[in-house]
Tab-separated table of C-alpha atoms in Angstrom:
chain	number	residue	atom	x	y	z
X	1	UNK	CA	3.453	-32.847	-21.597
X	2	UNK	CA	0.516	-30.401	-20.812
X	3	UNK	CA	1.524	-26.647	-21.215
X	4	UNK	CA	0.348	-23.973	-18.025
X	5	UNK	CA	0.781	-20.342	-18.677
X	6	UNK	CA	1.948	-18.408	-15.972
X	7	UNK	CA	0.776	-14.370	-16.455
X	8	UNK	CA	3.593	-12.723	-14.856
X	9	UNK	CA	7.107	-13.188	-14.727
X	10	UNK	CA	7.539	-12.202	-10.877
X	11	UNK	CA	9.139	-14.052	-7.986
X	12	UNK	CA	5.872	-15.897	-6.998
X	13	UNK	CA	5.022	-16.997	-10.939
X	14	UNK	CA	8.592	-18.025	-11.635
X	15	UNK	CA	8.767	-20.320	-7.878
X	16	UNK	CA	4.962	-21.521	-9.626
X	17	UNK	CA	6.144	-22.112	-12.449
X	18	UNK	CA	9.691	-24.124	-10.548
X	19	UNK	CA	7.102	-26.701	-9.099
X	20	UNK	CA	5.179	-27.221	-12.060
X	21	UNK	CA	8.296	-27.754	-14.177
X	22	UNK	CA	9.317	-30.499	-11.798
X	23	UNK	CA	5.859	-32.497	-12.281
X	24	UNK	CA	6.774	-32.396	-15.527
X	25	UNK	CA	4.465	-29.756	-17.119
X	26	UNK	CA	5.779	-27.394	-19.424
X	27	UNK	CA	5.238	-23.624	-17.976
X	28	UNK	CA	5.724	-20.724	-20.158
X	29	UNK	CA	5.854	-17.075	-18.232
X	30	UNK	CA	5.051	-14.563	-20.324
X	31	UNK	CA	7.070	-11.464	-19.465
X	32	UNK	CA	6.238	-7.206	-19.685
X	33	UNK	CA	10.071	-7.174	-21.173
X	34	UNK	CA	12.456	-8.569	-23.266
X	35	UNK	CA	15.787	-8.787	-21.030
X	36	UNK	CA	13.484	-10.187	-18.163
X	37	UNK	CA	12.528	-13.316	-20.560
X	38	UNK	CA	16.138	-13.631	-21.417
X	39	UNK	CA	17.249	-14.026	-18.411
X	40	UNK	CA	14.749	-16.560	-17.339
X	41	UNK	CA	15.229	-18.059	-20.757
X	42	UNK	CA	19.112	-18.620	-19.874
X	43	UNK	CA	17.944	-19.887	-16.790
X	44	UNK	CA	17.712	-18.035	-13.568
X	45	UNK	CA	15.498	-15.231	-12.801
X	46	UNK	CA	18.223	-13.357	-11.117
X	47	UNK	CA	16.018	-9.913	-10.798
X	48	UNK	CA	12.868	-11.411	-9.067
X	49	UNK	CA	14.399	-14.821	-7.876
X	50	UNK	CA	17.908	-14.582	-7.741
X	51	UNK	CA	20.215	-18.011	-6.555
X	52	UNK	CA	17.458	-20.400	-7.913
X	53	UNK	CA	18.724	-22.356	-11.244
X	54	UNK	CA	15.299	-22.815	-13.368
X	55	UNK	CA	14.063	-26.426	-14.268
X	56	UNK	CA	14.460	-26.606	-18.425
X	57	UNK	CA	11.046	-26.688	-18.756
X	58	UNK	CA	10.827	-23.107	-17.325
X	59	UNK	CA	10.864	-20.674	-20.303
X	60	UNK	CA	9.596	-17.141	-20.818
X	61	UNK	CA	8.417	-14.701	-23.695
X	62	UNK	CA	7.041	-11.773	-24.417
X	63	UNK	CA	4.122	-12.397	-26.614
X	64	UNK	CA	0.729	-12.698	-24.471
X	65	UNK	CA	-0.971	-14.940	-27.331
X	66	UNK	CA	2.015	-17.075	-27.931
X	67	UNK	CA	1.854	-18.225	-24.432
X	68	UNK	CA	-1.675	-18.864	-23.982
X	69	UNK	CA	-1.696	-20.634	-26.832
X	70	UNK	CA	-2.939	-24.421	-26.062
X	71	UNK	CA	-2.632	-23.560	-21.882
X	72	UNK	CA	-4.710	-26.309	-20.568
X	73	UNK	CA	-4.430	-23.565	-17.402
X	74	UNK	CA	-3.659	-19.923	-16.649
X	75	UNK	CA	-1.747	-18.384	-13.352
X	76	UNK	CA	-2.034	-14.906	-13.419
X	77	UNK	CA	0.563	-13.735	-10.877
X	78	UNK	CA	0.957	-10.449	-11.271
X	79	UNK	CA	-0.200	-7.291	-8.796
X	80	UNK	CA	-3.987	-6.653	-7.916
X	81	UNK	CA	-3.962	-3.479	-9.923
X	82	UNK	CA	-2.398	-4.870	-13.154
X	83	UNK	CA	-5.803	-8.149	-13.124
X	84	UNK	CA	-8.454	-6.537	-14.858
X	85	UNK	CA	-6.315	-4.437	-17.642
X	86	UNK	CA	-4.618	-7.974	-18.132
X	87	UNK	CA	-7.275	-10.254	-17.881
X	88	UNK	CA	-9.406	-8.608	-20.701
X	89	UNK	CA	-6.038	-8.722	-23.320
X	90	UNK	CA	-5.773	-12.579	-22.403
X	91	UNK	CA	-9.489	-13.684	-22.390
X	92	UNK	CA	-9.217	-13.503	-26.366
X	93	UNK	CA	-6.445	-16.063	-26.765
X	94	UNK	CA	-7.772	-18.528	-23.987
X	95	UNK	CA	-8.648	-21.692	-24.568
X	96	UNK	CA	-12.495	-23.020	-24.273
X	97	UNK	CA	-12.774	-24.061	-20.874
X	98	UNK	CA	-9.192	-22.985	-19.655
X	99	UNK	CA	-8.956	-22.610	-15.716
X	100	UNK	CA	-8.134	-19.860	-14.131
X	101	UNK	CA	-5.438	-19.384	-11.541
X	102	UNK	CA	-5.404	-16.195	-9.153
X	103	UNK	CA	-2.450	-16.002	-7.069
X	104	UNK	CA	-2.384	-12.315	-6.468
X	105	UNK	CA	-3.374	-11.141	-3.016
X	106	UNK	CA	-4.836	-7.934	-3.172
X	107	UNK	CA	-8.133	-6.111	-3.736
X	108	UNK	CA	-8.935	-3.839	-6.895
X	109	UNK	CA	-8.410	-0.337	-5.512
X	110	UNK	CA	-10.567	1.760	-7.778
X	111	UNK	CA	-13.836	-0.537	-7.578
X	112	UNK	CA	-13.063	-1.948	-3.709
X	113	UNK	CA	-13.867	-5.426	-5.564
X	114	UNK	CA	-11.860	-8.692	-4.343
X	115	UNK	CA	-10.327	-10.122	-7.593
X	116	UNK	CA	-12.850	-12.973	-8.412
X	117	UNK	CA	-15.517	-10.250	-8.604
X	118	UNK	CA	-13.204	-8.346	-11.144
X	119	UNK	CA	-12.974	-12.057	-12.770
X	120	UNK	CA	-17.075	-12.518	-12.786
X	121	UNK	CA	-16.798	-8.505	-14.417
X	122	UNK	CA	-14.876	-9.486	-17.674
X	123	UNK	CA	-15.322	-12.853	-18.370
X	124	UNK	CA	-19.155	-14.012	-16.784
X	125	UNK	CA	-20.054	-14.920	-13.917
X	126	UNK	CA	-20.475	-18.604	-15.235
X	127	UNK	CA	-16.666	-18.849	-15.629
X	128	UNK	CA	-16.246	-18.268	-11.939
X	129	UNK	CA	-16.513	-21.992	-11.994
X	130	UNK	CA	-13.164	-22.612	-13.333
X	131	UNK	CA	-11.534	-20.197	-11.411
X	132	UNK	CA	-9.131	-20.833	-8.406
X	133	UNK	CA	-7.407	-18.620	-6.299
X	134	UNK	CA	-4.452	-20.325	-4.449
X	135	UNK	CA	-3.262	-18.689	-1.090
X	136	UNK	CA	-1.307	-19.233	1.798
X	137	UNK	CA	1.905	-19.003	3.674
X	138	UNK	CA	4.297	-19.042	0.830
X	139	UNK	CA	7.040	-17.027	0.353
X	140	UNK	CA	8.503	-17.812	-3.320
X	141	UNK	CA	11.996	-17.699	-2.313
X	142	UNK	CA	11.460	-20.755	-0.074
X	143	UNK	CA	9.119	-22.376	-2.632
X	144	UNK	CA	11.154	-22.115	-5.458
X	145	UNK	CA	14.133	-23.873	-2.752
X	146	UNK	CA	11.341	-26.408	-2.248
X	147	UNK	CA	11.490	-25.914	1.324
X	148	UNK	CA	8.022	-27.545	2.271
X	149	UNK	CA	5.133	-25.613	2.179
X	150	UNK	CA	1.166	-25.706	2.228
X	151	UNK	CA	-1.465	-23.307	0.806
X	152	UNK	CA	-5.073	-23.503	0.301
X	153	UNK	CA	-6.685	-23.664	-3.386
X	154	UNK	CA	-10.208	-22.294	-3.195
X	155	UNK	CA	-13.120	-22.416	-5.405
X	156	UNK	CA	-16.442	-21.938	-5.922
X	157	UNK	CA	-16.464	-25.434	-7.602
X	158	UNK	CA	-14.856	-28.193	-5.636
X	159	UNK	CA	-13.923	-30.290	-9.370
X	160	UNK	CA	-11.611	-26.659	-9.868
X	161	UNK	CA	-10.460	-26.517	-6.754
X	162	UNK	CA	-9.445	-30.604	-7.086
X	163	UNK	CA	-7.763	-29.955	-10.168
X	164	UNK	CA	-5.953	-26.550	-9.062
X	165	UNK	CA	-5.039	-29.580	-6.288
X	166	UNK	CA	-3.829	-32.377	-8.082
X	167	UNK	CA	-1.861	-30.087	-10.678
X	168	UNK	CA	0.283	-28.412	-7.608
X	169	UNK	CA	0.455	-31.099	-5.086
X	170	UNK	CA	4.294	-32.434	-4.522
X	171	UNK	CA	6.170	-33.807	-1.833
X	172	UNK	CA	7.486	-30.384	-0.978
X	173	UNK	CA	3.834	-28.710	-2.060
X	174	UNK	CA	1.011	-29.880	-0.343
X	175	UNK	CA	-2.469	-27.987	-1.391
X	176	UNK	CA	-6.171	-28.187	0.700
X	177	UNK	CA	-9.233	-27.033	-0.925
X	178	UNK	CA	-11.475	-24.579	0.288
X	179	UNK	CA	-15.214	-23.205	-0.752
X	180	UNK	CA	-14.510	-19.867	0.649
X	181	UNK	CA	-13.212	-17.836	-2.160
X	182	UNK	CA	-14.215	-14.744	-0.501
X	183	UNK	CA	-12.496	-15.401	3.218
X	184	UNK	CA	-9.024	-16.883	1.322
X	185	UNK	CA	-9.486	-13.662	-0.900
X	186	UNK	CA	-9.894	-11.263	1.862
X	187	UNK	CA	-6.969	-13.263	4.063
X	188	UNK	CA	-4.490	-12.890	1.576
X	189	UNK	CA	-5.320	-9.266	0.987
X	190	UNK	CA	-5.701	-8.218	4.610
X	191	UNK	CA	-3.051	-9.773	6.397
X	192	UNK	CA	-0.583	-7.486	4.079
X	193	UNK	CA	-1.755	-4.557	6.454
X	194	UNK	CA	-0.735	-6.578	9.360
X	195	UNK	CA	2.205	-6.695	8.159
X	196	UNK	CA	3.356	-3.130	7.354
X	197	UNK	CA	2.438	-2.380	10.853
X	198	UNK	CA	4.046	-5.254	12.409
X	199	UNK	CA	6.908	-4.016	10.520
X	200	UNK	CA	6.545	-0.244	11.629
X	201	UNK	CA	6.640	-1.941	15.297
X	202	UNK	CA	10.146	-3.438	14.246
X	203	UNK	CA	11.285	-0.628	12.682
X	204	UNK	CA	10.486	1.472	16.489
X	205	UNK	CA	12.581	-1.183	18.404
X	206	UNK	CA	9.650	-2.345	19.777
X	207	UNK	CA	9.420	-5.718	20.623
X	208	UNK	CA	7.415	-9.846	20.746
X	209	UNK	CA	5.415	-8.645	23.159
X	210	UNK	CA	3.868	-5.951	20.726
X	211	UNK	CA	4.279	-7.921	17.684
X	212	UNK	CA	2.074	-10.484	19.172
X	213	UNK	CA	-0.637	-8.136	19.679
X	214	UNK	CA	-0.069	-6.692	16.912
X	215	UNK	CA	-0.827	-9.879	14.797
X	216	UNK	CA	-3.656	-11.396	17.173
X	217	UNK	CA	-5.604	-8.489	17.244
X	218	UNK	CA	-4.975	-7.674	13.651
X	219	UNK	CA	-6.249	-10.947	13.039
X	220	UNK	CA	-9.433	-10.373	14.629
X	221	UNK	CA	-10.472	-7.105	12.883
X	222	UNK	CA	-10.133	-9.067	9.415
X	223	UNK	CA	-12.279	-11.685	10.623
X	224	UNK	CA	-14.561	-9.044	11.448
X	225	UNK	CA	-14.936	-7.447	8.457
X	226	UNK	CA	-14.137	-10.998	6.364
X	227	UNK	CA	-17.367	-12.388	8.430
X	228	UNK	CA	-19.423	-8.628	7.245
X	229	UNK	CA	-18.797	-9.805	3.861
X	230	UNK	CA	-20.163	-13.087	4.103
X	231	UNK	CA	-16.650	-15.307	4.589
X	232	UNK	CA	-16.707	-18.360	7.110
X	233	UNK	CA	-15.282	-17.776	9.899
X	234	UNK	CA	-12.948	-20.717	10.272
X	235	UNK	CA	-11.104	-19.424	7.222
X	236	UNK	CA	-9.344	-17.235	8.896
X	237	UNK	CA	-8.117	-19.372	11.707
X	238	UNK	CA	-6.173	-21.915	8.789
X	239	UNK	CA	-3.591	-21.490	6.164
X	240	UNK	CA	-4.833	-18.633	4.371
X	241	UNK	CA	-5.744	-16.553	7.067
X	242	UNK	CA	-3.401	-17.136	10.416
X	243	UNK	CA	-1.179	-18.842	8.540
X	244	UNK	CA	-0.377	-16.705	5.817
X	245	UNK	CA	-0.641	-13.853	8.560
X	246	UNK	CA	2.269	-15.510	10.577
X	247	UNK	CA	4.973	-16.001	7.647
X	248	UNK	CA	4.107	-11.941	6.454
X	249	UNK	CA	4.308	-10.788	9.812
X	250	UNK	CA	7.619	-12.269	10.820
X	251	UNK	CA	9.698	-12.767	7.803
X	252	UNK	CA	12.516	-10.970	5.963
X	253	UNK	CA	10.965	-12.486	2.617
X	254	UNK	CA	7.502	-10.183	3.116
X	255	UNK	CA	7.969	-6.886	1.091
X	256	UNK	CA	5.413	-5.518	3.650
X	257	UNK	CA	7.166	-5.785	6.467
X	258	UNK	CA	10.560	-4.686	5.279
X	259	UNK	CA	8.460	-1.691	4.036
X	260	UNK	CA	6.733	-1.193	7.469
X	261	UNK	CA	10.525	-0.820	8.569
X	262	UNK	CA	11.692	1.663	6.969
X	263	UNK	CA	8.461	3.714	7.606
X	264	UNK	CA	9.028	3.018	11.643
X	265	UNK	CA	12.966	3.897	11.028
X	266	UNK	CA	11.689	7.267	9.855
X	267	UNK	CA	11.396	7.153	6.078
X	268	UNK	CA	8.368	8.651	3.890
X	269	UNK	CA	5.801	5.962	2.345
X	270	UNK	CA	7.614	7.102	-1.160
X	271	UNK	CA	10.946	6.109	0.191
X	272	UNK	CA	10.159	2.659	1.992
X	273	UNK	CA	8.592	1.309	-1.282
X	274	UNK	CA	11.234	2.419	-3.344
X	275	UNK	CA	13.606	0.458	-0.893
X	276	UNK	CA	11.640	-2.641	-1.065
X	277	UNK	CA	12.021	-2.683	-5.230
X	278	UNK	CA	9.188	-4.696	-5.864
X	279	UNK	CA	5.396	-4.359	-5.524
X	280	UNK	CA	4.037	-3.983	-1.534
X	281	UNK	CA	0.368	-4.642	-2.046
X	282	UNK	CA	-0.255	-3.717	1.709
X	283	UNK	CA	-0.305	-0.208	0.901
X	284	UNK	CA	-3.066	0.142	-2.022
X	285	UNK	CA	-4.986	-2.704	0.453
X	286	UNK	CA	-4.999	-0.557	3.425
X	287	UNK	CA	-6.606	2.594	1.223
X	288	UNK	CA	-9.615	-0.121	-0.001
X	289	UNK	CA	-9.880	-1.989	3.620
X	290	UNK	CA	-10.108	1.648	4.960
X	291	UNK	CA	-12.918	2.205	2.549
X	292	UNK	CA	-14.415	-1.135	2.910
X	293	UNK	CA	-14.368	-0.777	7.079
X	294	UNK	CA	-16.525	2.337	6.821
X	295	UNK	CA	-19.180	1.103	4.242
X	296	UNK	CA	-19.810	-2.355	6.072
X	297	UNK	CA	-19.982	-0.499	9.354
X	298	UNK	CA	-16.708	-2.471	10.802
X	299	UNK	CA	-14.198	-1.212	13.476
X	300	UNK	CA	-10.979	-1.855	12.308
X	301	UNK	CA	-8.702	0.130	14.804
X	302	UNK	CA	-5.174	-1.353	13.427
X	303	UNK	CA	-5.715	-0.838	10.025
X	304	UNK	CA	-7.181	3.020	10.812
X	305	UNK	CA	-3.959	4.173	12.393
X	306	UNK	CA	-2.056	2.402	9.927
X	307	UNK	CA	-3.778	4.525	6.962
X	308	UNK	CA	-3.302	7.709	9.164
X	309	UNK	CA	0.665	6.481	8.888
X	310	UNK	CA	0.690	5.893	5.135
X	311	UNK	CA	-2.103	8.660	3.955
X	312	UNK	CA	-2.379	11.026	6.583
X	313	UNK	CA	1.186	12.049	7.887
X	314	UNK	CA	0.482	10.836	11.406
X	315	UNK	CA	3.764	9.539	12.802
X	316	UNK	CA	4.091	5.640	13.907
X	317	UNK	CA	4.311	6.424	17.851
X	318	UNK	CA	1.290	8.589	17.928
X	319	UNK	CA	-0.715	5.757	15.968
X	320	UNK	CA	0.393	3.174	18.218
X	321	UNK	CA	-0.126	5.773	21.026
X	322	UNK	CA	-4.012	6.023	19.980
X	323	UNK	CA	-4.220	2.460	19.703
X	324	UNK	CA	-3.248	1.484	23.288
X	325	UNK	CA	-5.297	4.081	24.798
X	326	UNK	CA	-8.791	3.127	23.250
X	327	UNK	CA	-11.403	2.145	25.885
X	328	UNK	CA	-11.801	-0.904	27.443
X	329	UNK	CA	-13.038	-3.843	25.719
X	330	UNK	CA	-14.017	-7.623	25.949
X	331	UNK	CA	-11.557	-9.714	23.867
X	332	UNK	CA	-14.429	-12.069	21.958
X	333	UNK	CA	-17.282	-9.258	22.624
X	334	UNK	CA	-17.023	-7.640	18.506
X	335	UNK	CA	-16.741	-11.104	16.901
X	336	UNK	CA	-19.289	-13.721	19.008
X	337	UNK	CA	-22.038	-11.081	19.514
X	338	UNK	CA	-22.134	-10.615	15.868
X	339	UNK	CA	-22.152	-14.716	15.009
X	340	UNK	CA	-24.642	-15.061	17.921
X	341	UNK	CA	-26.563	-12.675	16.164
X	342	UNK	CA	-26.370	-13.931	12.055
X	343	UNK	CA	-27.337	-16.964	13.981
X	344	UNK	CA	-30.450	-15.649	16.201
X	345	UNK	CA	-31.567	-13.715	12.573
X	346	UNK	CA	-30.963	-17.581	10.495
X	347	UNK	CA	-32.910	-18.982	12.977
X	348	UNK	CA	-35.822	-16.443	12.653
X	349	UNK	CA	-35.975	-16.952	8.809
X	350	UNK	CA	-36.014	-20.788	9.002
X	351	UNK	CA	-39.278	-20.629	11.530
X	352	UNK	CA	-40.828	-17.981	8.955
């Protein structure tokens, strides 16, 4: 019985953890506090994952080395802004050659840095080889019902990325591999804005109609600025991109879009999060995408207004009110001129 250690003792690490159990993998999460490990320990996370009875070989504790102790793998699944301050007080107690799990979908807000740059940071670039970061449309509350799902392990490394693969894959958990670490990075991270405003549409009574373009638009200014940053392109049209945009947008599960109603019902940024009661990385991602927008040179209309809403005390109806009157523009103009053109410039370089 091989051991994983899950960083993190949240709904998505404890559902993780639920599937790895039942391959028959012992998975330890190791916990910020003591009456969260007990309860997982007497087996149900009822604060993070409430109605789910844990598999026995789901246990918790409190002691960081303790649990990485002989992990033949790592899942850190804890929020973007807790990685890097956690990541350096594990790398001591990891094993040689451990691999490294990412399942946080976010982007480091201080540095603007997606989260396997933040890996490369602390422990060398070199052990970006046996790292993984495993995305998708997967809300832990189904997962950990084993309600069938499928997400998308990506690596720089496809012998990672095959093992991230084979040590996931169930009847009810089907895994694909994927080269792109940056576009499943960025997919995961982006979509989150998406999904506060699709939210903040819901939360106006508004209805499919603008949810729809709400989501298919939204979807094409992160390909934009996922394609500036040197992502593929068909990344963001599978699981970790549209998918993973679809199941935020629409469902009751997504933190950001029970958020993004409360903040179109009326309520201050300060009082939708504290309604939510758990993490909503949409709203530290729309300050760095913001950022990020403006230093790759990127129109990203959606995500503007929607950091005017959150930072800038402009109201939900005047942001959608300045989105529906921008100019006139060609729906594939932004996104094929600039392919045409990486492709025109490749071509130049490869005759030179």
């Amino acid at each position: 019985m091989s051991k994983i250690a899950m960083i993190g003792a949240g709904s998505w690490a404890t559902a993780l953890a639920q599937v790895l159990a039942q391959k028959d993998y012992s998975a330890v999460l190791w916990a910020r506090r003591q009456e969260l490990a007990d309860l997982i320990n007497d087996g149900e996370n009822s604060r993070y994952l409430p109605g789910i009875p844990l598999h026995a070989k789901v246990t918790a504790d409190t002691d960081l080395e303790r649990v990485l102790q002989g992990a033949e793998a790592v899942v850190f699944g804890v929020p973007s802004h807790c990685f890097r301050d956690l990541l350096k007080k594990a790398l001591p107690f990891l094993q040689p050659g451990a691999q490294i799990i990412n399942v946080a979908k976010g982007l480091e807000e201080s540095t603007l840095l997606r989260l396997s740059q933040v890996f490369a940071q602390e422990a060398g670039e070199a052990a970006l080889d046996r790292y993984t970061v495993l995305s998708g449309p997967s809300h832990a509350e189904e997962v950990g019902r084993n309600i069938p799902t499928a997400v998308v392990a990506a690596s720089r490394n496809l012998t990672t990325a095959e093992y991230v693969q084979d040590l996931f894959m169930s009847t009810n958990f089907r895994i694909y591999t994927n080269p792109d670490v940056t576009g499943v990075e960025l997919s995961g991270a982006l979509k989150n804005i998406i999904a506060l405003g699709t939210g903040i549409a819901d939360g106006l009574e508004y209805g499919d109609n603008t949810k729809a373009a709400m989501m298919t638009r939204g979807l094409a200014e992160i390909t934009r600025l996922g394609f500036s940053m040197g992502a593929e392109l068909l990344t963001f049209a599978g699981l970790a991109g549209v998918g993973d945009l679809i199941v935020t947008c629409t469902s009751m599960h997504s933190r950001n879009r029970r958020c993004g109603i409360e903040i179109g019902r009326g309520k201050t940024l300060e009082e939708a999060v504290e309604s939510v009661k758990m993490v909503v990385e949409g709203v530290r991602t729309t300050r760095v995408a913001w950022q990020l927008a403006k230093q790759q040179g990127v129109e990203m209309p959606i995500t503007e207004q929607i950091y005017r809403v959150l930072f800038e005390n402009c109201s939900p109806r005047t942001a959608v009110m300045h989105l529906m009157g921008r100019g006139k523009k060609l729906e594939m103009e932004e996104i094929v001129s600039e392919k045409i053109s990486c492709t025109m410039d490749q071509g130049r370089e490869e005759k030179q």
